[in-house]
Each structure stands twice: as structure tokens, then as C-alpha cells.
Short mmCIF file of C-alpha atoms and ligand atoms in Angstrom, two decimals:
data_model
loop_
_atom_site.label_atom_id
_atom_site.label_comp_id
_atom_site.label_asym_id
_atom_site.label_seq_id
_atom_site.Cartn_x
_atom_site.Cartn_y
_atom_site.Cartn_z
CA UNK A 1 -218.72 40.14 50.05
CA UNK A 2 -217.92 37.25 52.40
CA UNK A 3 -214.79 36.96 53.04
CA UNK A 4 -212.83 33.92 55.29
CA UNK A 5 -212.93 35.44 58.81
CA UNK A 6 -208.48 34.92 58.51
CA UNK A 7 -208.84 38.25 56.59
CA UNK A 8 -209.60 40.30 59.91
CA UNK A 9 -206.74 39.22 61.98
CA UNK A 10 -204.44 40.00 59.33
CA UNK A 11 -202.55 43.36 60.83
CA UNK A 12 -201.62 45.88 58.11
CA UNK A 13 -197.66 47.01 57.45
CA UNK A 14 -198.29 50.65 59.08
CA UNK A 15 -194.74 51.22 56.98
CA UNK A 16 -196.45 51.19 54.25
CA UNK A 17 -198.97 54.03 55.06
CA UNK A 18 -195.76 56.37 55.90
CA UNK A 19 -193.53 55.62 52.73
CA UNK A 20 -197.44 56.13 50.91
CA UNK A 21 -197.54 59.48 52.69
CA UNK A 22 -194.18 60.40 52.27
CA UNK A 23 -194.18 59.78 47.90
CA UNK A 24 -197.55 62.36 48.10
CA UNK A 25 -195.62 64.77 49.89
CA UNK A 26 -192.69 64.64 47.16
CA UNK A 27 -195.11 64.65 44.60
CA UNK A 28 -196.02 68.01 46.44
CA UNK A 29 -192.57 69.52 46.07
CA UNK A 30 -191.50 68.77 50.05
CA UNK A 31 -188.41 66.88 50.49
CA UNK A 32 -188.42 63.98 52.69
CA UNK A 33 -185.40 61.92 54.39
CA UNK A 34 -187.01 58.78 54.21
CA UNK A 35 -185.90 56.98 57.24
CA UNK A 36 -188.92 54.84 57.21
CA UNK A 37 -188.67 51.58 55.03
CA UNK A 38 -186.20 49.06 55.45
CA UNK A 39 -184.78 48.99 51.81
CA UNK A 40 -181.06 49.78 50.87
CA UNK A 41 -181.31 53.07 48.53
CA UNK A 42 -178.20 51.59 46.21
CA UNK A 43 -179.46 49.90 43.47
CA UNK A 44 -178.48 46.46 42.10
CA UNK A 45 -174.58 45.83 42.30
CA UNK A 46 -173.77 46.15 38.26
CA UNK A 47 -172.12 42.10 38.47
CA UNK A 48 -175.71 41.19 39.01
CA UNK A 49 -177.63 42.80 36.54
CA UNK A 50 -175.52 42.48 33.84
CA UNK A 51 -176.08 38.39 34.31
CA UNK A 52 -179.73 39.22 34.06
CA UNK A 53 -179.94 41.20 30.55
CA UNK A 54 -177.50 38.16 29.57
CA UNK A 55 -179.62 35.74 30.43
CA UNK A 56 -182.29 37.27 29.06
CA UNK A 57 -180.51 38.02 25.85
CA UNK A 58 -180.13 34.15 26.10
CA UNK A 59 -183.87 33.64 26.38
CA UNK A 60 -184.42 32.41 29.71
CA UNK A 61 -187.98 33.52 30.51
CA UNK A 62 -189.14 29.88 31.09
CA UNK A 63 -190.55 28.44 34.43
CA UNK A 64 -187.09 26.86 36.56
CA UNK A 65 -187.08 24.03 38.57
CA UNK A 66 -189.30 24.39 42.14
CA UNK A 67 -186.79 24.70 43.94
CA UNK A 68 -184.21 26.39 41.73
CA UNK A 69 -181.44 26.27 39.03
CA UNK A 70 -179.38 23.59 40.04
CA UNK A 71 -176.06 26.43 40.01
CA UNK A 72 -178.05 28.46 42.26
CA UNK A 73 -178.58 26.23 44.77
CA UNK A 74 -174.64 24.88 44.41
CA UNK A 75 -173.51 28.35 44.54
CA UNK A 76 -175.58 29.33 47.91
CA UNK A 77 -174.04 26.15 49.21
CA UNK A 78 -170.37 27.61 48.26
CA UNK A 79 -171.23 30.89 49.85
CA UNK A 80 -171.83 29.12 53.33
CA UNK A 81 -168.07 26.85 52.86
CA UNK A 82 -166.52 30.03 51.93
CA UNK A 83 -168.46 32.45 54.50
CA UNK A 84 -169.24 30.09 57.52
CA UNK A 85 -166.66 27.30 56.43
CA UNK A 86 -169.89 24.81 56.44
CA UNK A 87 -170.96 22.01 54.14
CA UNK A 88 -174.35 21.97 53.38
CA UNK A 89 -176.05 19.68 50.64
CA UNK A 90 -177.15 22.29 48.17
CA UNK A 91 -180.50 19.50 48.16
CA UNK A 92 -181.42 21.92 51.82
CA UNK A 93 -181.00 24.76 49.84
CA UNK A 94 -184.52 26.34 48.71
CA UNK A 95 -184.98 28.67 46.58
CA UNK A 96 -187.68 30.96 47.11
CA UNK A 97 -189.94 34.47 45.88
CA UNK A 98 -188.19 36.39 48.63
CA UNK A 99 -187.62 34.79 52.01
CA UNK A 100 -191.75 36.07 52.49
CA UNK A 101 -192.43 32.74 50.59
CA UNK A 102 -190.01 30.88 52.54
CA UNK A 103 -191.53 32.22 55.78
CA UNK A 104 -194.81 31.27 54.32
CA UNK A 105 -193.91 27.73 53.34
CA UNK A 106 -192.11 27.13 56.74
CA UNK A 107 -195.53 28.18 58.49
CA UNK A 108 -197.21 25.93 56.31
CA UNK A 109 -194.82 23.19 56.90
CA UNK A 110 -195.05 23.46 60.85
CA UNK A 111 -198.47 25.00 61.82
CA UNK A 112 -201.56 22.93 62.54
CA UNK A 113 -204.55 25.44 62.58
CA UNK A 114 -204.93 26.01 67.12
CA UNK A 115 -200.74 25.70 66.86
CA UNK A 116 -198.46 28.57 68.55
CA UNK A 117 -195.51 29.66 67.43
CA UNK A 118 -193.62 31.84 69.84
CA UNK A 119 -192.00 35.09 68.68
CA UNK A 120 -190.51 38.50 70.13
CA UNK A 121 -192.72 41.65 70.72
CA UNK A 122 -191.32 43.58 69.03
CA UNK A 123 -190.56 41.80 65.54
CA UNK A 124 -191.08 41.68 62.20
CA UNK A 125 -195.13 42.77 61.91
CA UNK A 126 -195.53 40.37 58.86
CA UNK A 127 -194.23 37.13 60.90
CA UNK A 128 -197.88 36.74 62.58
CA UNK A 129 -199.60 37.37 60.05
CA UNK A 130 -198.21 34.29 58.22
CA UNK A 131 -198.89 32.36 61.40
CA UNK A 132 -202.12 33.76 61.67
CA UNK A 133 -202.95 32.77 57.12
CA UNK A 134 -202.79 29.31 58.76
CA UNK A 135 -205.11 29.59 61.45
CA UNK A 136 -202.34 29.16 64.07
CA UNK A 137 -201.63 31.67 66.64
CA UNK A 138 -198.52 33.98 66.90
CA UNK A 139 -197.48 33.64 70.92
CA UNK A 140 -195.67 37.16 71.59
CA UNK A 141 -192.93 37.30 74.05
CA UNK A 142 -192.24 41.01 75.31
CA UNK A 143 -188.84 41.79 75.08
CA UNK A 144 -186.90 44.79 75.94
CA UNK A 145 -183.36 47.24 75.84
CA UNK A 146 -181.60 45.01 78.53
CA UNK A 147 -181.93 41.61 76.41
CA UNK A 148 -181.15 42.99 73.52
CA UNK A 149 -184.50 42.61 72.49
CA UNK A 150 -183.90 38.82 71.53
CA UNK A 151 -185.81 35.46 72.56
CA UNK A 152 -183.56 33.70 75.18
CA UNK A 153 -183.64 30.33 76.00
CA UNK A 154 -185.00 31.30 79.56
CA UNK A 155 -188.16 33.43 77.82
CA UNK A 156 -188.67 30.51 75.64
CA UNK A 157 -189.08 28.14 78.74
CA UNK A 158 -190.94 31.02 80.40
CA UNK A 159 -193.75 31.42 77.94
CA UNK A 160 -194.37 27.85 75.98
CA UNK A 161 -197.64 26.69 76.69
CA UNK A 162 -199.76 23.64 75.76
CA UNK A 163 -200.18 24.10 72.07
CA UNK A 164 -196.80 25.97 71.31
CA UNK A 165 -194.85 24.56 68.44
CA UNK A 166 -191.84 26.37 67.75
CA UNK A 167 -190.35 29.46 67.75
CA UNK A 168 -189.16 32.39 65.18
CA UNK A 169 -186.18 34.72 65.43
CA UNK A 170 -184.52 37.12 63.64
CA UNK A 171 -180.35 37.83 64.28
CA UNK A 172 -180.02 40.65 63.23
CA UNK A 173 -183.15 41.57 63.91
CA UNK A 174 -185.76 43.94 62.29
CA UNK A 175 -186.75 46.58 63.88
CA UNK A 176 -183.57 46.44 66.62
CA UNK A 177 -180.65 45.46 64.57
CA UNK A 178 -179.81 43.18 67.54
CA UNK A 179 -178.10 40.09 67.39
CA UNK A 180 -178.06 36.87 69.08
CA UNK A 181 -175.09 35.78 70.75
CA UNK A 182 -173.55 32.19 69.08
CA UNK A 183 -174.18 30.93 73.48
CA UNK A 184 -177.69 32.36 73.27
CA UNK A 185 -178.45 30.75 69.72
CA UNK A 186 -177.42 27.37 70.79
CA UNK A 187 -178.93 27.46 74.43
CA UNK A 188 -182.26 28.80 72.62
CA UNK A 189 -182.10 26.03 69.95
CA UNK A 190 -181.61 23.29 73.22
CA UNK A 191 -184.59 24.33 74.83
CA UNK A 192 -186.57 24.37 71.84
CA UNK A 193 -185.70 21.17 70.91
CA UNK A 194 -185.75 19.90 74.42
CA UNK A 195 -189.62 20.66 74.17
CA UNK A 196 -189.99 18.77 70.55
CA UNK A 197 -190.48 22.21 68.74
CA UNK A 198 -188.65 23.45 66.02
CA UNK A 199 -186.36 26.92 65.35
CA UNK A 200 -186.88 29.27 62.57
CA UNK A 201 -184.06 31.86 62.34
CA UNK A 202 -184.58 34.47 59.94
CA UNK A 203 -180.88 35.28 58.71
CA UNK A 204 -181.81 38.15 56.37
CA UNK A 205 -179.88 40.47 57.54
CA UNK A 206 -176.49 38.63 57.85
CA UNK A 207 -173.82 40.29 56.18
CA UNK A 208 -175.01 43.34 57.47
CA UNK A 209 -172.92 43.16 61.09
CA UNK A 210 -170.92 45.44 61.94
CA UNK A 211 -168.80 43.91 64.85
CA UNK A 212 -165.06 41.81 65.13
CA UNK A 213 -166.98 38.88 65.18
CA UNK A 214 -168.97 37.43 63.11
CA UNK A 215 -172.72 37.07 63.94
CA UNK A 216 -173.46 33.15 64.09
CA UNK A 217 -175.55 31.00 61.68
CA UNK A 218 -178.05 28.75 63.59
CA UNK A 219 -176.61 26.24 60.76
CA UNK A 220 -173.42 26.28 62.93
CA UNK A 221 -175.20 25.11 65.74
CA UNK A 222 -177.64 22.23 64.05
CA UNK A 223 -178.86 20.91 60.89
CA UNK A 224 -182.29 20.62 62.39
CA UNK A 225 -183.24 24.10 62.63
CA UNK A 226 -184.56 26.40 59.59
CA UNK A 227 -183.19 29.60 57.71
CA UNK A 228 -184.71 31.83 55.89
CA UNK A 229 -182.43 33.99 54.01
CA UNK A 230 -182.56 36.24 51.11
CA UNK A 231 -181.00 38.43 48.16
CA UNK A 232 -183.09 41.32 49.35
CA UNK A 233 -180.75 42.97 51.86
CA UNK A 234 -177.12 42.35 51.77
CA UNK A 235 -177.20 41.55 47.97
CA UNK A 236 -179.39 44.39 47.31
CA UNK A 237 -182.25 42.95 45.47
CA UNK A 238 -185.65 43.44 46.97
CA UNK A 239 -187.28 44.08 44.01
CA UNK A 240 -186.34 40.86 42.27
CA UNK A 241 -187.74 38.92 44.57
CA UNK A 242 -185.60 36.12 45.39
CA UNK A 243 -184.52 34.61 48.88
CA UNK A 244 -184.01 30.77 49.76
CA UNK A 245 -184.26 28.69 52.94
CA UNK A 246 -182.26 25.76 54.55
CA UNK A 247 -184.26 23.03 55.48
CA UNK A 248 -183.73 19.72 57.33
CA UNK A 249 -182.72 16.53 55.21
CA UNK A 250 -185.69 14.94 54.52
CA UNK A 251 -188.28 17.95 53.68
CA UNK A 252 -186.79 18.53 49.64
CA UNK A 253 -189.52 16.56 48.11
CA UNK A 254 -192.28 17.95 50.40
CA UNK A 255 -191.19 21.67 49.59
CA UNK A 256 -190.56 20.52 45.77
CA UNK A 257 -194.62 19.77 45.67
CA UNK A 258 -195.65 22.74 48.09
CA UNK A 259 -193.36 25.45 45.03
CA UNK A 260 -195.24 23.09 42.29
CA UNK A 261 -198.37 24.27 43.46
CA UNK A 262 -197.87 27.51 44.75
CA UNK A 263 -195.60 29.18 43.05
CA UNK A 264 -194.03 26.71 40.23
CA UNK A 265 -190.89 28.10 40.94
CA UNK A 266 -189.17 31.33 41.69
CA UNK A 267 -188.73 34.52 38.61
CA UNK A 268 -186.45 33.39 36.69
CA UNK A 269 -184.23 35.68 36.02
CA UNK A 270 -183.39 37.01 39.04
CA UNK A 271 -182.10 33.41 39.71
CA UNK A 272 -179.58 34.18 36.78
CA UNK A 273 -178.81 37.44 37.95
CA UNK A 274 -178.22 35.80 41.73
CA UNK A 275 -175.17 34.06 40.13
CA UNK A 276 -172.99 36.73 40.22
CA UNK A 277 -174.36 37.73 43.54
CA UNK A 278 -171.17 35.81 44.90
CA UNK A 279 -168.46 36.94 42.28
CA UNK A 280 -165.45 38.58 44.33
CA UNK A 281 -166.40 41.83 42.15
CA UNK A 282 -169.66 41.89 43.44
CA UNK A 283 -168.83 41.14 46.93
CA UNK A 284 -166.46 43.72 46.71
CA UNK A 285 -169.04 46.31 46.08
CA UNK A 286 -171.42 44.72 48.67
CA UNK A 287 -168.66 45.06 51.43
CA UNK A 288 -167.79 48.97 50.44
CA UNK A 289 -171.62 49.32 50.91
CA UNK A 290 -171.66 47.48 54.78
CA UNK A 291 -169.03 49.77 55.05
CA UNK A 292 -170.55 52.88 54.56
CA UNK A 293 -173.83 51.11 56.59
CA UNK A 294 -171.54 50.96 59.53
CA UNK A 295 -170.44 54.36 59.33
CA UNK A 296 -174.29 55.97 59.05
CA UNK A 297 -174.96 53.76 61.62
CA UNK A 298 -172.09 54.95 63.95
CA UNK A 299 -172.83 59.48 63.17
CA UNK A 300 -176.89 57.86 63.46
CA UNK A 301 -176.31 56.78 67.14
CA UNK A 302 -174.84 59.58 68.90
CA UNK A 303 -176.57 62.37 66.80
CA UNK A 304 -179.81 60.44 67.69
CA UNK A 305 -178.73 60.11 71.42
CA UNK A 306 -178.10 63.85 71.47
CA UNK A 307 -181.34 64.96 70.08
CA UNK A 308 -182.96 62.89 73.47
CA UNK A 309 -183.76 59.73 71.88
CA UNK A 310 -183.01 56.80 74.23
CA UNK A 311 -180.72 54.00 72.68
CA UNK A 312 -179.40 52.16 75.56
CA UNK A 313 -176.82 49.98 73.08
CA UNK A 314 -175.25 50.21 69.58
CA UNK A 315 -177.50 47.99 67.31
CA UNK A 316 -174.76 45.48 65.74
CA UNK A 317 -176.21 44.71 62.32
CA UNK A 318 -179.10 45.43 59.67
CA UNK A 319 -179.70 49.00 58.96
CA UNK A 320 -181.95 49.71 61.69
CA UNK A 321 -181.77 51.98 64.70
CA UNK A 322 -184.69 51.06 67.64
CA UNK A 323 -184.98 54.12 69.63
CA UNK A 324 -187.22 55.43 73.02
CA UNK A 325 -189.24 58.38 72.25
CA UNK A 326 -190.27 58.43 75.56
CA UNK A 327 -188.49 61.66 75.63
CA UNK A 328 -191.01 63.94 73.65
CA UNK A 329 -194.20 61.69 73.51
CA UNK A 330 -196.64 58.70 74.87
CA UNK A 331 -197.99 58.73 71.18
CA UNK A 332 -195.38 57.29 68.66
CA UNK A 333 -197.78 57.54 65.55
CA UNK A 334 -198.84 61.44 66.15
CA UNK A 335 -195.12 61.70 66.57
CA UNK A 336 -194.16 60.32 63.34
CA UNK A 337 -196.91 62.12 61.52
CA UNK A 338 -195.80 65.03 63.20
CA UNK A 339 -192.07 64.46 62.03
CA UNK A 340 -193.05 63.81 58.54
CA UNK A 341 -195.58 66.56 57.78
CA UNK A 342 -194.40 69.52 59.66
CA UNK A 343 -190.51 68.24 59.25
CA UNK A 344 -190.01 66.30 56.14
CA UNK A 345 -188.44 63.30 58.15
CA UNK A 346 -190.11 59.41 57.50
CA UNK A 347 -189.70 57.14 60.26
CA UNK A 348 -191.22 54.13 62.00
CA UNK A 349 -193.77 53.61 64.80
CA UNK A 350 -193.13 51.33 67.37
CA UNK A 351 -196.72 50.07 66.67
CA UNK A 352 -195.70 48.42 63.64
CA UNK A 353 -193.49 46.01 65.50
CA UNK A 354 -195.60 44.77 68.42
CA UNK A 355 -197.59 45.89 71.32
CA UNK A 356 -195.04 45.77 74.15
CA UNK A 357 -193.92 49.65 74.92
CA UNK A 358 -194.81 50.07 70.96
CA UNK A 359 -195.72 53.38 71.56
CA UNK A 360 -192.86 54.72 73.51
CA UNK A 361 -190.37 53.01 70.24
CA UNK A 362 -189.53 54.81 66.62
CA UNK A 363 -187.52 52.89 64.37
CA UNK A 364 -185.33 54.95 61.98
CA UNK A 365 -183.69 53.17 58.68
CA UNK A 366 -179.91 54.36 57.95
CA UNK A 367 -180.70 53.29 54.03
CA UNK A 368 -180.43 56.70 52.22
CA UNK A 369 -176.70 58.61 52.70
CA UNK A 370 -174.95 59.60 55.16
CA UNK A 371 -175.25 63.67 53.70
CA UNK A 372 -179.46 62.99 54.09
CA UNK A 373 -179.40 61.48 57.30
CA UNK A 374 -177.21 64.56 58.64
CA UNK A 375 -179.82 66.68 57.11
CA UNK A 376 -182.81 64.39 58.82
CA UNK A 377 -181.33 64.73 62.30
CA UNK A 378 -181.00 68.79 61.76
CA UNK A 379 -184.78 68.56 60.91
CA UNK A 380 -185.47 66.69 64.07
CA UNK A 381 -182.79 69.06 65.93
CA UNK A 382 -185.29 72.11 64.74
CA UNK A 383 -188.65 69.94 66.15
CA UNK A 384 -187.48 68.58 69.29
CA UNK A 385 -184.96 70.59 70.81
CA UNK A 386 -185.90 73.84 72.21
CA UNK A 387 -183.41 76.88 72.14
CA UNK A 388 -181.60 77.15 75.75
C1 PLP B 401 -186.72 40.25 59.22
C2 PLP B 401 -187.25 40.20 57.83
N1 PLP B 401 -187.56 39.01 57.29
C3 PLP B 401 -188.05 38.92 56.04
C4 PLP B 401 -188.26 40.03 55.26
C5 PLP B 401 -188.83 39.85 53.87
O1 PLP B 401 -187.91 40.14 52.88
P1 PLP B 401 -187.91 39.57 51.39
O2 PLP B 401 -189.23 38.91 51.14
O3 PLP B 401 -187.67 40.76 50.53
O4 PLP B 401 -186.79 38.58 51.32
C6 PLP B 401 -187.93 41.30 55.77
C7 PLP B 401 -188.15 42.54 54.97
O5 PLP B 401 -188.06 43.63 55.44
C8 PLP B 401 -187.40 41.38 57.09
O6 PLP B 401 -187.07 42.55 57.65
#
């Protein structure tokens, strides 16, 4: 069949092969700690889907408006004055089918086809490929330990070219957990603007920090830039499929038409559901959870560090540790095969995130409890280290 030549630069979500592999394997009988996908094991906060058998008790199955219930959008805009102490006109506030669609929309917004849009190697794998469903190019900028493998203003100047238009971030960022600094944010979001090019900042994983201070919103900085956000990680509802972006004033009607005809609007009633997302009860339950994030994160680090993985810093947010395998192989996919059929542990190659030192990078996910991880790192304890 003929199919638009787009199709063969899309790059597939390797991810997806291991958690694939690692479902057979339990269907086998073998337990697996699945460290691989980047999905909080606890399910729904109860606040949240109570409001969703209410509302549909109440009946609401029908299409919402394109951009979202009109309490939605208000109470997003409450959540930034109460988190960030920022007004923002809930009319920025989008609401989308997971921040994917907002990622999607903001490509199509931006991207001419022959456009670049400048991001860090490595990063999220599906960010070029919605650069690349619009016939732009993704522009990768290596980036490594010692930067905290973020996009600085420096790298930015460093690597435009002639047909870059913007640049994409993530802070916290998936696969490093790394965060960018509020100096960094703001010097990255000058030079970007200096050059007429605009800022995406992926803020997905905010919530998710686990430092004194707070990590900073972009929105903080400028009203200029975007944000894609979502209910997927911090509010614990990837399966509902709900996130929401902050635009510039001006774009609301252009992004009203673009959800008309792509998506009419977003499922219904997981906007209900988001409602409560914000209740103190259910942000009560969300904190206990970063808590207990934090504290996999901080037996992850060290237990990981002992075992001979290199992790040159603490990873301040998301639930991600990005560690150098360099250690016991030159081959980060055999490795992770390896670990997963000989040792019942699921993690990710580097090669999912990039090119740059891919294959010298694993990234483990701290989702499933602490009592599994413990029981992951004594499986990699009997792989990699050798009796003295
Ligand atoms: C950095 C980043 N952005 C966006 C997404 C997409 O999430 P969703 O569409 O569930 O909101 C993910 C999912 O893993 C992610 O890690």
C-alpha cells in the first residue's frame, strides 16, 4: 500500500516493545519489576473518580466545548493562583486529549513543513516525531551529566540555524528527571525570543519535585511562551486522557477551530472527574504519593550507585532515574533484554531517548513500590555484581 513517505521517519516508542515483552513473560508465570514505563502504579485518587460515575450517573456523555468545560478551565486557572500565585485568563487555558494533543496542536501551530525546532538529545522520543507528522525537522542538541541534561540558553545560541523556529523543553524532564533552574528558564526564554522563535515547556511532570524549592513555571517568566501540562502524572490519570496547554492571548479562537476539527473536544468525563483533581482531599492524597516518590527515589539512587551504575547527580523531580551503564556494557538494548529475560527486571534503553551516548544510558522508572524496587535492585545485585 502507498503510504505518505512521513510514515518512515516516524521512530517507534522502544518502551513499548519492553512493557510488550515484559506482560508475555507474566503471562508465563515470571515475575517482573517493571521499571520500564513511565506510569504511576497507584490508581486514580478516589476524589476523582467518584466525580466521574457522578457525572455519569448525571448523563454527561455528550461532546464538551473544544476547548473545555468552562469550570475546568476556571479551576486550572485557580490551581496556578493557589500553586504559583499567578493570574492567568482561564481563556489560555486549553484543554486537551492528554498533553500528546497539545504537543501536537502546538507543532501544528508553529511548524512550517522545512521548519526546525530545537530539542535535547536525550528527550522525550515522541517530541520529533510530532515535529517530524508536520514535515518539519526535530534539531537535536546533545546534552549531557554536567548540564543537567537541559537546553541552556548558550546551546540554544550554539546550535540555531537558518530555518530553526523554536525550541522544546521539558523541566522535569523525561528520561533525566532534571530540572531547569528559574535563571536558566528565563535566560533560555531571552535568547529564544531574542531570535523571534518561540518556547515550548513541557510542565508534565511538575508537582513531582522533590527539592526546598519549587521548580519554576516558564509562566512565571512570560506570557509568551507555551505549556503543555497534563492530568497524567501528578494527578494520576493517564488513562483518561486529559492534559491542557497555556497559550498566548490571541491563539483561543485558532485552537477552538484546530479541537473542532480534530478532536471536537476532549472525553468528557474525565473533564468531570478533573474537577476534583484540585479538592484539598485529593491533593492530600497526591502529596502522600510525591512523598513516597521521593523516598523510592532517594533508596533508588544509592542502591543503583552501588550496583556500578553511574549517576553523577540526584534527579530532582518526575519518577525517573537516568543512569550510565557504561559500567557492564557498550550495548544498552542487549543489556536490558538481558535484565529482563534472564532477571525479571524492565527497564529503559538509552536508545529510546536520543542518539547522543544512547547506548551507554538505561533509564529506570521508580513507579511500582518501594518493597519491588528493593527486590529489582537484588535481581540486578545477582546479574552484575560478581562475588569478591
Ligand atoms: C515529557 C512528557 N510529555 C508528554 C507526555 C505525554 O503524556 P500524556 O499524553 O499522557 O499527557 C509524556 C508521557 O510520558 C512525557 O513523559
Amino acid at each position: 500500500m502507498r503510504l505518505a513517505d512521513r510514515t518512515r521517519n516516524f521512530t517507534s516508542f522502544k518502551v513499548v516493545d519492553f512493557v510488550q515483552a515484559a506482560v508475555e513473560l507474566e503471562a508465563q508465570g515470571q515475575d517482573v519489576v517493571r521499571m520500564a514505563i513511565g506510569e504511576p502504579g497507584f490508581v486514580t485518587a478516589e476524589p476523582i473518580v467518584d466525580s466521574a460515575i457522578k457525572a455519569l450517573a448525571e448523563g454527561k456523555t455528550f461532546y464538551t466545548p473544544p476547548c473545555g468545560i468552562p469550570e475546568l478551565r476556571q479551576a486550572i486557572a485557580d490551581y496556578y493562583k493557589h500553586s504559583y500565585d499567578l493570574a492567568i485568563d482561564p481563556q489560555r487555558i486549553i484543554v486537551t486529549t492528554g498533553s500528546s494533543a497539545a504537543l501536537g496542536m502546538v507543532c501544528d501551530l508553529l511548524l512550517n513543513p522545512g521548519d526546525g525546532f530545537l530539542m535535547s538529545d536525550p528527550g522525550y522520543p515522541c517530541n520529533p516525531n510530532f515535529v517530524r507528522r508536520v514535515d518539519a525537522e526535530p534539531q537535536f542538541v546533545p546534552v549531557d551529566a554536567e548540564g543537567n541534561y537541559q537546553l541552556t540558553a548558550e546551546l540554544v545560541a550554539a546550535h540555531w540555524r537558518e530555518n530553526t523556529v523554536g525550541v522544546m523543553v521539558a523541566s522535569p524532564s523525561n528520561p533525566t528527571g532534571e530540572v531547569i533552574s528559574r535563571e536558566n528558564l528565563a535566560a533560555l526564554y531571552q535568547e529564544v525570543s531574542d531570535r523571534g522563535g518561540s518556547l515550548v515547556v513541557d510542565e508534565i511532570y511538575h508537582g513531582l519535585t522533590y527539592g526546598d524549592e519549587p521548580v519554576a513555571s516558564i509562566l512565571e517568566i512570560t506570557d509568551k511562551a507555551f505549556v503543555v501540562n497534563s492530568f497524567s502524572k501528578y494527578f494520576g490519570m493517564t488513562g483518561w486522557r486529559l492534559g491542557w496547554m497555556v497559550v498566548p492571548d490571541g491563539l483561543a479562537e485558532t485552537i477552538n477551530v484546530m479541537i473542532q476539527n480534530f478532536y471536537i473536544s476532549s472525553p468528557t468525563v474525565a473533564q468531570y472527574a478533573a474537577l476534583s483533581a484540585f479538592d484539598p482531599a485529593t491533593m492530600s492524597i497526591l502529596e502522600s504519593r510525591r512523598d513516597e516518590f521521593k523516598e523510592r527515589r532517594d533508596f533508588l539512587v544509592p542502591a543503583l550507585r552501588e550496583l556500578g551504575f553511574g549517576i553523577s547527580h540526584v534527579p530532582e523531580g518526575a519518577f525517573y532515574v537516568y543512569a550510565d551503564v557504561q559500567a557492564f556494557t557498550d550495548d544498552c538494548e542487549a543489556f536490558c533484554w538481558q535484565l529482563l529475560h534472564e532477571h525479571g527486571v524492565a527497564c529503559t534503553p538509552g536508545t529510546d531517548f536520543g542518539h547522543h551516548r544512547s547506548n551507554h544510558h538505561v533509564r529506570f522508572a521508580y513507579t511500582e513500590p518501594l518493597d519491588r524496587l528493593k527486590l529489582g535492585v537484588e535481581r540486578m545485585r545477582h546479574a552484575l555484581v560478581q562475588p569478591a
